[in-house]
Coordinates of C-alpha atoms and ligand atoms in Angstrom, one line a residue:
M1 CA 152.3 238.0 192.3
K2 CA 149.4 240.0 191.3
N3 CA 146.2 238.9 192.9
L4 CA 142.9 239.4 189.9
P5 CA 139.2 240.0 191.6
H6 CA 137.9 237.1 192.0
K7 CA 135.6 234.9 189.6
D8 CA 133.1 232.5 190.3
V9 CA 134.5 230.2 186.8
V10 CA 137.8 230.6 185.1
I11 CA 138.2 228.6 182.0
V12 CA 141.8 228.7 179.9
G13 CA 141.5 228.7 176.4
A14 CA 139.2 230.4 174.3
G15 CA 138.9 227.8 171.3
W16 CA 135.4 226.1 170.6
T17 CA 135.1 224.2 173.6
G18 CA 136.3 227.2 175.8
L19 CA 133.8 229.3 174.2
L20 CA 131.2 227.5 174.0
L21 CA 131.3 226.5 177.8
A22 CA 131.3 230.3 178.2
K23 CA 128.9 231.0 176.3
E24 CA 126.3 228.5 177.9
L25 CA 126.9 229.5 181.5
G26 CA 127.1 232.9 180.4
A27 CA 123.7 233.1 179.0
R28 CA 121.8 230.7 181.6
T29 CA 123.3 231.8 185.0
P30 CA 124.7 235.4 186.5
L31 CA 128.2 233.5 187.3
S32 CA 131.3 236.1 186.6
I33 CA 133.4 233.9 184.0
A34 CA 136.4 234.9 183.1
V35 CA 138.2 233.1 179.6
L36 CA 142.0 233.4 179.6
E37 CA 143.8 232.9 176.5
R38 CA 147.2 232.5 175.7
G39 CA 147.4 234.1 172.0
G40 CA 145.7 237.2 170.7
P41 CA 142.6 238.2 169.4
R42 CA 140.6 237.7 166.5
K43 CA 137.7 238.4 164.3
T44 CA 136.3 238.1 160.9
A45 CA 137.4 241.2 159.2
D46 CA 141.2 239.8 160.1
Y47 CA 140.7 237.1 157.2
L48 CA 139.5 239.9 154.4
E49 CA 143.8 240.4 154.3
G50 CA 144.6 237.7 151.6
M51 CA 144.7 233.7 151.5
D52 CA 148.6 233.8 151.2
E53 CA 149.7 229.9 151.4
L54 CA 153.3 230.4 152.0
D55 CA 152.7 233.1 155.1
Y56 CA 149.4 230.3 156.5
A57 CA 149.6 226.7 155.0
I58 CA 153.5 226.7 154.8
R59 CA 154.5 228.7 157.9
N60 CA 151.8 228.1 160.1
R61 CA 151.0 231.7 161.2
M62 CA 148.2 230.8 162.8
M63 CA 149.7 227.9 165.0
Q64 CA 151.2 228.0 168.4
D65 CA 154.6 229.2 168.4
V66 CA 157.1 226.8 168.7
S67 CA 159.9 229.4 169.9
K68 CA 158.3 230.1 172.8
E69 CA 156.2 225.7 173.5
T70 CA 156.9 222.8 172.3
V71 CA 156.6 219.4 172.6
T72 CA 159.7 216.4 173.1
F73 CA 159.1 213.9 171.1
R74 CA 160.2 210.0 170.7
P75 CA 158.9 206.6 169.2
T76 CA 159.6 204.8 172.1
V77 CA 161.1 204.7 176.0
K78 CA 164.4 203.5 174.6
D79 CA 164.5 206.5 172.5
R80 CA 165.9 210.0 172.8
A81 CA 162.9 212.9 173.1
L82 CA 163.5 215.9 170.9
P83 CA 161.5 219.0 170.9
I84 CA 159.4 219.3 167.7
R85 CA 161.0 222.5 165.9
Q86 CA 158.1 222.8 163.6
F87 CA 154.8 221.9 163.6
S88 CA 153.4 219.5 160.9
S89 CA 152.1 215.8 162.3
F90 CA 149.9 218.0 164.3
L91 CA 148.7 221.6 164.4
P92 CA 148.5 223.4 167.7
G93 CA 146.3 226.5 167.7
T94 CA 147.0 229.3 169.2
G95 CA 144.8 232.9 169.4
V96 CA 141.3 233.5 170.1
G97 CA 139.0 230.7 168.6
G98 CA 141.8 228.2 168.7
A99 CA 142.6 225.2 165.8
G100 CA 138.8 225.9 165.8
E101 CA 139.5 229.1 163.5
H102 CA 141.7 227.4 160.4
W103 CA 140.1 224.3 160.7
N104 CA 138.5 222.2 158.0
G105 CA 134.7 222.0 159.6
M106 CA 134.1 218.1 158.6
T107 CA 132.1 216.6 161.1
P108 CA 130.2 213.6 161.3
R109 CA 129.0 212.0 164.6
M110 CA 131.0 208.9 166.0
T111 CA 129.2 205.8 165.5
P112 CA 127.9 204.1 168.5
D113 CA 129.7 201.5 168.5
C114 CA 132.8 204.2 169.4
F115 CA 132.0 204.9 172.9
E116 CA 132.0 200.7 174.0
L117 CA 134.4 199.7 172.1
R118 CA 136.1 197.7 174.6
T119 CA 133.1 195.3 175.5
R120 CA 131.6 195.0 171.5
T121 CA 135.0 193.6 170.7
I122 CA 134.9 191.4 173.1
E123 CA 131.3 190.4 172.9
R124 CA 131.8 190.0 169.0
Y125 CA 135.6 188.0 169.2
G126 CA 136.5 188.0 172.4
A127 CA 138.8 188.9 174.5
A128 CA 141.6 187.2 172.4
R129 CA 141.2 189.5 169.9
L130 CA 142.6 192.8 171.5
P131 CA 145.8 193.6 170.6
A132 CA 149.2 193.3 172.6
Q133 CA 149.9 196.5 175.2
H134 CA 146.5 197.6 174.3
S135 CA 144.8 199.9 177.3
L136 CA 141.4 199.9 174.9
Q137 CA 138.6 200.8 177.4
D138 CA 134.6 202.2 177.0
W139 CA 133.9 205.8 177.5
G140 CA 131.6 205.6 180.1
I141 CA 128.9 206.9 178.3
T142 CA 126.9 205.7 174.9
Y143 CA 125.7 207.4 172.0
G144 CA 122.1 207.5 173.2
E145 CA 123.3 210.0 175.8
L146 CA 124.8 211.7 173.9
E147 CA 122.2 212.3 170.9
P148 CA 120.8 215.2 172.0
Y149 CA 124.0 217.4 172.5
Y150 CA 124.8 216.4 168.7
T151 CA 121.7 217.4 167.6
R152 CA 122.2 221.1 169.7
A153 CA 125.7 221.0 168.2
E154 CA 124.7 220.3 164.6
R155 CA 122.0 223.4 165.0
L156 CA 124.6 225.7 166.8
L157 CA 127.0 225.4 163.6
G158 CA 124.8 224.8 161.0
I159 CA 125.4 221.9 159.6
S160 CA 125.1 220.9 155.8
G161 CA 124.3 217.3 155.4
Q162 CA 122.2 214.4 154.6
A163 CA 120.5 212.6 156.8
G164 CA 120.1 209.0 156.3
A165 CA 123.4 209.3 153.1
N166 CA 125.4 207.2 155.9
P167 CA 123.3 204.1 156.9
F168 CA 126.1 203.1 159.5
E169 CA 125.4 206.6 161.4
G170 CA 123.6 206.0 164.6
P171 CA 119.8 207.5 164.9
R172 CA 119.2 210.5 164.9
S173 CA 116.1 212.6 166.8
A174 CA 116.0 215.3 163.8
G175 CA 117.5 215.7 160.3
Y176 CA 120.3 218.1 159.3
P177 CA 119.9 222.1 159.4
T178 CA 121.6 222.9 156.3
P179 CA 121.4 220.4 153.2
P180 CA 124.4 218.9 152.0
Q181 CA 127.2 221.3 149.8
K182 CA 127.4 221.5 146.2
M183 CA 130.1 218.5 145.6
A184 CA 133.1 218.9 143.3
Y185 CA 133.8 216.7 140.6
F186 CA 136.7 214.5 141.5
S187 CA 134.2 213.9 144.7
S188 CA 131.4 213.1 142.6
L189 CA 133.5 211.0 140.3
F190 CA 134.7 208.9 144.3
A191 CA 131.1 208.3 145.1
E192 CA 130.0 206.9 141.9
A193 CA 132.7 204.4 142.0
A194 CA 132.1 203.5 145.0
R195 CA 128.5 202.9 144.8
S196 CA 129.5 201.3 141.9
Q197 CA 131.6 198.7 143.8
G198 CA 128.7 198.1 146.6
Y199 CA 129.6 200.5 149.0
H200 CA 127.6 203.7 150.4
P201 CA 128.9 206.6 149.6
H202 CA 128.0 210.3 151.0
P203 CA 128.5 213.8 151.3
M204 CA 130.6 214.2 154.7
P205 CA 128.7 216.3 156.9
S206 CA 130.0 219.7 156.9
A207 CA 130.1 223.3 158.9
N208 CA 130.9 224.8 155.7
L209 CA 127.7 226.0 155.4
S210 CA 125.5 225.0 151.6
T211 CA 123.2 228.0 152.2
T212 CA 122.5 231.2 154.3
Y213 CA 121.7 229.9 158.1
R214 CA 120.2 231.6 161.0
N215 CA 121.3 229.5 164.1
P216 CA 119.3 229.5 167.8
D217 CA 120.8 232.0 168.9
G218 CA 120.0 234.2 166.1
V219 CA 123.7 234.1 164.6
V220 CA 123.6 234.9 161.0
R221 CA 126.1 233.1 158.4
P222 CA 126.5 233.3 154.4
A223 CA 126.6 230.7 152.2
C224 CA 130.6 229.1 151.2
Q225 CA 131.8 230.1 148.1
Y226 CA 134.4 227.3 147.6
C227 CA 137.2 229.5 147.3
G228 CA 139.0 226.5 148.4
F229 CA 141.1 228.2 151.2
C230 CA 140.0 226.5 154.5
E231 CA 141.7 224.1 156.3
R232 CA 144.8 226.0 157.8
F233 CA 143.0 229.8 157.4
G234 CA 140.6 231.9 158.4
C235 CA 137.3 232.3 156.4
M236 CA 137.0 235.4 154.9
V237 CA 133.1 235.4 154.4
G238 CA 132.6 233.4 158.0
A239 CA 131.0 230.6 156.4
K240 CA 133.0 228.2 158.0
A241 CA 131.8 227.8 161.5
Q242 CA 134.5 229.6 163.4
P243 CA 134.3 230.3 167.4
T244 CA 134.5 233.9 166.4
N245 CA 132.0 234.0 164.1
T246 CA 129.3 231.3 166.0
L247 CA 129.8 232.2 170.0
L248 CA 131.7 235.2 170.1
P249 CA 128.9 237.5 168.1
V250 CA 126.9 236.1 171.6
I251 CA 129.5 236.6 174.4
A252 CA 130.4 240.2 172.9
R253 CA 126.8 241.0 174.3
Q254 CA 127.1 238.9 177.6
T255 CA 128.1 241.3 180.6
N256 CA 128.8 238.6 182.5
V257 CA 131.7 236.7 180.6
T258 CA 135.9 238.8 180.2
L259 CA 138.1 237.5 177.6
Q260 CA 141.5 238.3 178.4
T261 CA 143.9 237.7 175.7
G262 CA 147.8 237.6 176.1
A263 CA 147.4 235.0 179.0
N264 CA 149.2 232.2 179.2
V265 CA 148.1 230.1 181.8
R266 CA 150.9 228.0 183.8
R267 CA 149.6 226.0 186.8
I268 CA 146.0 225.4 188.2
G269 CA 146.0 226.3 192.5
H270 CA 144.7 224.3 194.4
K271 CA 144.4 223.4 198.4
D272 CA 142.5 220.3 200.5
G273 CA 141.3 219.0 197.3
T274 CA 139.6 222.2 195.8
A275 CA 140.9 224.1 193.1
T276 CA 141.8 227.8 193.9
G277 CA 142.1 229.6 190.8
V278 CA 144.9 229.8 187.6
T279 CA 148.1 231.0 187.8
C280 CA 149.1 233.1 184.1
V281 CA 151.8 235.2 182.6
D282 CA 150.3 238.5 181.3
E283 CA 150.9 239.9 177.8
K284 CA 152.7 242.2 179.8
G285 CA 155.2 239.1 181.1
E286 CA 153.8 240.0 184.6
E287 CA 152.6 237.2 186.9
C288 CA 149.2 236.8 188.0
F289 CA 146.7 234.7 190.3
Q290 CA 142.8 234.5 188.8
P291 CA 141.1 233.4 191.9
A292 CA 137.3 231.0 190.9
D293 CA 135.6 229.0 192.4
L294 CA 135.2 226.9 189.5
V295 CA 138.5 226.1 187.1
V296 CA 137.9 224.4 183.5
L297 CA 140.6 223.5 181.0
A298 CA 139.5 223.7 177.4
S299 CA 143.6 224.3 176.5
W300 CA 143.6 221.1 173.9
T301 CA 145.1 217.8 174.6
L302 CA 148.1 218.8 174.9
N303 CA 148.2 221.5 177.7
N304 CA 144.9 219.8 179.4
S305 CA 147.5 217.0 180.5
R306 CA 150.8 219.4 180.8
L307 CA 148.6 221.6 183.1
L308 CA 147.6 218.4 185.0
L309 CA 151.1 217.1 185.6
L310 CA 152.4 221.0 186.4
S311 CA 150.2 221.5 189.1
R312 CA 150.5 217.7 190.5
I313 CA 146.5 217.2 190.1
G314 CA 146.2 213.7 190.1
Q315 CA 148.8 210.8 189.8
A316 CA 151.1 210.6 186.4
Y317 CA 150.9 207.6 184.2
D318 CA 154.0 205.4 184.7
P319 CA 154.2 202.4 181.5
A320 CA 156.1 200.5 183.9
T321 CA 153.7 200.1 187.1
G322 CA 150.7 200.5 185.2
E323 CA 149.5 203.3 188.0
G324 CA 148.1 206.4 187.3
H325 CA 146.3 208.0 185.0
V326 CA 147.3 211.3 183.9
G327 CA 148.8 211.5 180.4
R328 CA 147.9 207.8 179.4
N329 CA 146.0 206.2 176.6
I330 CA 147.2 209.2 174.1
T331 CA 146.1 208.4 170.3
H332 CA 146.2 209.8 166.6
Q333 CA 144.0 208.9 163.6
T334 CA 145.6 206.5 161.9
N335 CA 145.6 209.1 158.6
S336 CA 147.4 207.8 155.2
R337 CA 147.2 210.2 152.2
G338 CA 149.7 207.3 150.7
I339 CA 147.3 206.9 147.7
T340 CA 147.3 209.2 144.5
L341 CA 145.5 208.7 141.4
F342 CA 146.6 210.5 137.8
F343 CA 143.8 211.1 135.5
D344 CA 143.8 212.0 131.9
K345 CA 141.3 214.2 132.1
P346 CA 141.0 217.7 133.8
L347 CA 139.6 217.8 137.6
N348 CA 138.6 221.4 138.7
R349 CA 140.1 221.2 141.5
F350 CA 140.1 224.9 142.1
M351 CA 137.0 224.7 143.7
G352 CA 136.2 223.0 147.3
S353 CA 136.6 223.6 150.8
G354 CA 137.7 222.2 153.9
A355 CA 134.7 219.6 154.6
N356 CA 133.5 219.2 150.6
V357 CA 134.1 215.3 151.2
A358 CA 133.2 212.6 149.9
G359 CA 133.1 209.1 151.8
F360 CA 131.6 205.8 152.6
S361 CA 131.8 203.7 156.6
D362 CA 131.6 200.3 155.0
L363 CA 134.9 199.5 156.5
D364 CA 134.6 201.3 159.4
G365 CA 134.5 200.6 162.8
D366 CA 132.4 197.2 163.3
N367 CA 130.5 197.4 160.4
F368 CA 132.0 194.9 159.0
D369 CA 133.5 191.2 160.1
H370 CA 136.5 190.6 161.2
G371 CA 136.7 187.1 161.8
P372 CA 139.3 186.1 159.1
L373 CA 141.4 189.5 159.5
N374 CA 144.6 190.6 161.2
F375 CA 143.0 193.6 162.9
I376 CA 140.0 195.1 164.5
R377 CA 138.1 198.5 164.1
G378 CA 138.4 200.5 160.8
A379 CA 138.6 203.2 158.7
H380 CA 136.5 205.8 156.4
I381 CA 138.0 205.7 153.1
F382 CA 137.5 209.5 151.3
A383 CA 137.7 211.2 148.5
P384 CA 138.2 215.4 149.4
S385 CA 138.2 218.4 147.4
Y386 CA 139.6 221.0 149.5
G387 CA 140.5 222.7 146.7
A388 CA 144.2 223.1 145.7
R389 CA 146.1 225.1 146.5
P390 CA 149.5 226.1 144.3
I391 CA 152.5 225.5 146.7
A392 CA 151.0 222.4 148.2
N393 CA 149.6 220.3 145.0
F394 CA 152.6 221.4 142.8
G395 CA 155.2 218.8 141.6
L396 CA 153.9 215.4 141.1
P397 CA 154.0 214.0 137.8
P398 CA 152.7 210.3 137.5
P399 CA 155.1 207.3 138.4
S400 CA 155.4 206.8 135.0
V401 CA 157.9 209.7 134.4
K402 CA 161.0 209.3 134.9
A403 CA 162.5 212.6 134.8
S404 CA 163.4 213.9 138.5
W405 CA 164.3 217.7 137.3
G406 CA 164.6 219.6 134.4
A407 CA 162.3 220.5 131.7
E408 CA 161.0 217.7 131.0
W409 CA 159.9 217.1 134.8
K410 CA 158.6 220.7 134.8
K411 CA 156.2 220.2 131.6
H412 CA 154.8 216.9 133.3
A413 CA 154.5 218.1 136.8
I414 CA 152.3 221.3 134.8
D415 CA 150.9 218.7 132.9
A416 CA 149.7 216.2 135.8
F417 CA 148.3 219.8 138.8
D418 CA 144.8 219.2 138.0
R419 CA 144.8 215.9 137.0
T420 CA 145.7 215.0 140.4
A421 CA 144.4 214.1 143.4
N422 CA 144.4 212.1 146.7
L423 CA 142.1 209.2 147.9
V424 CA 142.5 209.2 152.3
I425 CA 142.5 206.8 154.8
S426 CA 140.9 208.0 158.5
G427 CA 141.8 205.2 160.3
E428 CA 140.7 204.6 164.0
H429 CA 144.2 204.5 166.8
L430 CA 143.7 202.1 169.6
A431 CA 145.0 203.0 172.9
Y432 CA 148.2 201.4 174.3
T433 CA 150.3 201.3 177.2
T434 CA 153.0 202.6 175.7
N435 CA 151.7 205.2 174.0
Y436 CA 151.7 208.5 176.7
F437 CA 152.1 212.4 177.7
D438 CA 154.7 213.2 180.7
L439 CA 157.0 216.4 181.5
D440 CA 160.6 216.6 180.1
P441 CA 163.4 215.6 182.3
T442 CA 165.5 217.8 179.9
Y443 CA 163.6 220.6 177.8
R444 CA 161.8 223.8 179.1
D445 CA 159.5 226.1 177.8
A446 CA 160.3 230.5 177.5
H447 CA 158.9 230.6 181.2
G448 CA 160.9 227.8 181.9
D449 CA 158.9 225.1 182.8
P450 CA 159.3 221.6 181.9
L451 CA 157.6 220.8 178.0
L452 CA 155.6 217.9 177.5
R453 CA 156.9 214.8 176.3
M454 CA 154.9 212.4 173.7
T455 CA 155.8 208.9 173.6
M456 CA 154.1 207.7 170.5
E457 CA 154.3 204.4 167.9
W458 CA 151.9 203.2 165.5
K459 CA 152.0 198.9 166.5
D460 CA 150.4 196.0 164.0
N461 CA 147.0 196.4 164.2
E462 CA 147.6 199.9 162.6
R463 CA 149.8 198.6 160.3
N464 CA 147.8 196.0 159.3
L465 CA 144.7 198.0 158.9
I466 CA 146.5 200.7 156.4
A467 CA 147.5 197.3 154.6
F468 CA 144.2 196.3 154.1
M469 CA 142.1 199.6 153.3
T470 CA 144.9 200.7 150.9
A471 CA 144.2 198.0 148.9
K472 CA 140.3 198.5 149.3
A473 CA 141.3 202.2 148.2
E474 CA 142.9 201.4 145.3
E475 CA 140.3 199.2 143.5
V476 CA 137.9 202.1 143.9
G477 CA 141.0 204.6 142.5
R478 CA 141.0 201.9 139.3
A479 CA 137.1 202.1 139.1
M480 CA 137.3 205.9 139.3
G481 CA 139.1 205.5 135.6
A482 CA 142.4 206.6 137.3
R483 CA 144.9 206.1 134.6
E484 CA 148.1 205.8 137.3
I485 CA 148.2 205.2 140.9
A486 CA 150.6 205.8 143.3
G487 CA 150.2 204.1 146.6
S488 CA 151.8 202.2 149.2
P489 CA 150.0 200.1 151.8
V490 CA 152.9 200.6 154.3
L491 CA 152.5 202.7 157.7
R492 CA 155.5 204.6 157.6
P493 CA 156.8 204.8 161.8
Y494 CA 154.9 207.8 163.3
D495 CA 156.5 210.7 161.6
V496 CA 156.3 214.3 163.8
N497 CA 157.7 215.7 160.0
L498 CA 154.1 214.7 158.4
Y499 CA 151.0 216.1 158.8
K500 CA 148.0 213.3 159.5
S501 CA 145.6 215.6 161.5
T502 CA 145.0 217.6 164.4
H503 CA 142.9 214.9 166.2
L504 CA 145.6 213.9 168.7
Q505 CA 143.6 212.6 171.6
G506 CA 143.5 211.5 175.5
G507 CA 145.6 212.1 178.1
T508 CA 142.7 212.7 180.4
I509 CA 140.8 210.5 179.5
M510 CA 137.0 210.0 181.1
G511 CA 135.8 206.8 182.4
E512 CA 133.1 205.0 184.3
N513 CA 135.5 205.1 187.6
P514 CA 138.1 206.8 189.3
A515 CA 140.3 203.5 189.1
N516 CA 140.7 203.9 185.4
S517 CA 140.1 207.2 184.4
V518 CA 141.1 211.1 185.1
L519 CA 137.3 212.2 184.4
N520 CA 133.8 211.3 184.9
R521 CA 131.1 211.0 182.5
W522 CA 130.4 214.9 183.1
L523 CA 134.2 215.9 182.4
Q524 CA 134.7 216.7 185.8
H525 CA 137.7 215.6 187.7
W526 CA 137.2 212.5 189.9
Q527 CA 139.6 213.8 192.7
M528 CA 139.0 217.6 192.3
S529 CA 135.0 218.1 192.3
N530 CA 135.8 221.7 191.5
L531 CA 137.6 221.3 188.0
F532 CA 136.6 220.4 184.9
V533 CA 138.6 219.3 181.9
L534 CA 137.2 220.0 178.2
G535 CA 137.7 218.3 174.6
A536 CA 139.3 215.3 173.0
S537 CA 141.6 214.9 175.8
S538 CA 139.2 212.6 177.8
F539 CA 138.8 210.3 174.3
P540 CA 140.1 207.1 175.7
Q541 CA 140.8 205.9 172.2
N542 CA 140.5 207.8 168.6
P543 CA 137.9 207.0 166.3
S544 CA 138.0 207.1 162.8
G545 CA 136.1 210.4 162.7
N546 CA 137.2 214.1 163.1
P547 CA 136.2 214.7 166.8
T548 CA 135.6 218.5 167.3
L549 CA 131.3 217.9 166.7
T550 CA 131.6 215.3 169.5
I551 CA 133.4 217.6 171.9
L552 CA 131.1 220.1 171.5
A553 CA 128.1 218.0 172.4
Q554 CA 130.3 217.0 175.4
T555 CA 131.2 220.5 176.4
L556 CA 127.1 221.3 175.9
R557 CA 126.6 218.3 178.4
T558 CA 128.5 219.6 180.9
A559 CA 127.1 222.5 180.7
D560 CA 123.9 221.1 181.6
A561 CA 125.4 219.3 184.0
I562 CA 126.9 222.3 185.7
V563 CA 123.5 224.8 185.3
D564 CA 121.4 222.2 186.2
R565 CA 122.8 220.0 188.6
Y566 CA 126.4 221.3 189.5
L567 CA 125.3 224.6 190.6
K568 CA 122.1 223.5 193.0
Q569 CA 124.7 220.8 195.0
P570 CA 128.3 221.5 194.2
G571 CA 130.1 217.9 194.8
S572 CA 131.0 215.3 192.6
L573 CA 128.5 214.6 189.6
A574 CA 129.3 210.6 189.7
Ligands
FAD601 C1 144.2 222.0 160.0 C2 143.5 221.6 160.9 C3 142.1 221.0 160.5 C4 141.1 220.7 161.1 N1 140.4 220.0 160.8 C5 139.3 219.5 161.2 C6 137.9 219.2 160.5 O1 137.6 219.2 159.8 N2 137.0 218.3 162.0 C7 136.6 218.3 163.1 O2 136.4 218.2 163.5 N3 138.4 219.0 163.5 C8 139.1 219.3 163.1 N4 140.5 220.2 163.5 C9 140.4 220.0 164.7 C10 139.4 221.0 165.5 O3 140.1 221.9 165.2 C11 139.8 220.5 166.9 O4 139.1 219.6 167.4 C12 139.0 221.7 167.9 O5 139.7 222.9 167.5 C13 139.7 221.6 169.4 O6 138.6 222.5 170.3 P1 139.8 222.8 171.8 O7 138.5 223.9 172.3 O8 139.5 221.6 172.2 O9 140.9 223.3 171.1 P2 141.7 224.6 170.3 O10 140.3 225.3 169.4 O11 142.4 224.1 170.5 O12 141.5 225.8 171.4 C14 142.6 225.5 172.3 C15 142.8 227.2 172.8 O13 143.5 226.9 174.4 C16 145.1 227.6 174.3 N5 145.9 227.3 175.4 C17 146.1 226.3 175.3 N6 147.1 226.6 176.2 C18 146.9 227.7 177.0 C19 147.7 228.1 178.4 N7 148.8 227.3 178.9 N8 146.6 229.5 178.5 C20 145.9 229.8 178.0 N9 145.0 229.5 176.7 C21 146.2 228.3 176.4 C22 145.1 228.2 172.9 O14 146.0 229.1 172.7 C23 143.9 227.9 172.0 O15 143.3 228.8 171.3 C24 141.4 220.5 163.0 C25 142.4 221.1 163.4 C26 143.5 222.0 162.5 C27 144.4 222.4 162.6
SF4_602 S1 135.7 227.4 150.8 FE1 133.8 228.1 151.7 S2 133.8 228.0 154.3 FE2 136.5 227.7 153.4 S3 137.5 229.3 153.5 FE3 136.3 229.6 151.1 S4 134.6 230.2 151.5 FE4 134.9 230.0 153.6

């Protein structure tokens, strides 16, 4: 094995979190920092080659290669886990920028009650309302503690939004750095109808810029062109905040940060309770050891858990005994795209962007009384105008059309193309003792290491929530003037073949003490103080909102804690 020159810090993964921490430490300290990324290099100019929907959006050009590494899945411990052969339910990123290159850019803040979910639910409804087999817990931090970092993250990305438009949002210390995007027609129709029903619709905060913006690092990005090729693509003009157009220009000037691509990390080295560095395989297939004083995992939800399990750091969760924390509390937004509206008029759905969305939060979190209801927590309901790409959006005539093939079907499918749109229900997913990650005893990756095994199924709380929200969304759809509505209130069993979101969370959760979590309030490992783990793997359960602004805020908070406290006095920050 080759020994690489010693570094002060090694960061595993060059996505949003890894590059943000590298930029912060690179700017504020003289530390030598190595970022190791398994995928290849990327830059904005790469995206000028065009918008090939088949290549990028259907065949997942930018995502993790399942022939080298995948995940096995089973709904319950009684089922046999099998490898996922094509990612669909969630889309792990790879290469510089990670999934932050091909994300949508929806950037809401979490509502204050999310962080204290367990305490607040018990206070309002009593412990008896917590669902069977739940493993809910508070995060160990409050919205108030994270608020200044939300503001910094919004300024870094230039988030376009309208302060005060969402009355359920927590208090803000500053407005949005840029005004909201122009709202596309379908989303405007939704906002009007929702308002007429007494809801409080608002534009989704967006990392697709409404106007040219210079961030506090001096990085300038142009306004969005509403091309509609955002989700699953990199932005060819740089209007969507991505790690490559927002963080890399700064890192490129930092002589103390090196970025190594093609470096697949397989283990965290450790001795006597201290991390010593990481073992990786480089692009030539050679095994290397990168020694470092501080080790940071920023390898997204799947590999944050997997690397801890493979490296035998902390105790793996055992659902039979409830002991161990690594791998537990995995959650995946309860996302239903099941409500399709058919209109008589064209919707001009070609115009759009990844975060061109109107939604309302009246039925989110605990913003409404759950007294007589058969579930806790909630969802935000929204009308997206992502831009109707031809392959994903063709071929759905309304339910009244009986033909299912041939000329008749084709005529109706063409007619329906720009007259059809979906409402989305993005619901919270509670944590349960039965949903977890562990190492698969059968299947291995290209290097011979066990794959991560995911055991996941919805419970009654999610099923009841979706049934309730579907009825509410249909009411708004009717008020929008839809001629026909196709929707199902039934949440089907967790299906790895249906895209939900890439908001898979948990596995290395944070908490108030080592008896209930893997990480402390600063995302520092409880037992190994020179190991930090960034990203949504720290979330104890899944809020309904998109996670990235929150993980960026948390990363900035961790950066402050490392610079202001850890470097002065290494050891536990808790
Ligand atoms: C299609 C899509 C749409 C999305 N839309 C939104 C949205 O609108 N709003 C929102 O909030 N979020 C959205 N997300 C989620 C968002 O992209 C993620 O929350 C965010 O990118 C997570 O950042 P991260 O740094 O934790 O992980 P990533 O960005 O995934 O980066 C992790 C990096 O680690 C690398 N890595 C992993 N394992 C190893 C290893 N063993 N060795 C070396 N490197 C490794 C990966 O290759 C990757 O580059 C979307 C995601 C997708 C795929
Ligand atoms: S819709 Fe806007 S932000 Fe998205 S890829 Fe097109 S120009 Fe970029």
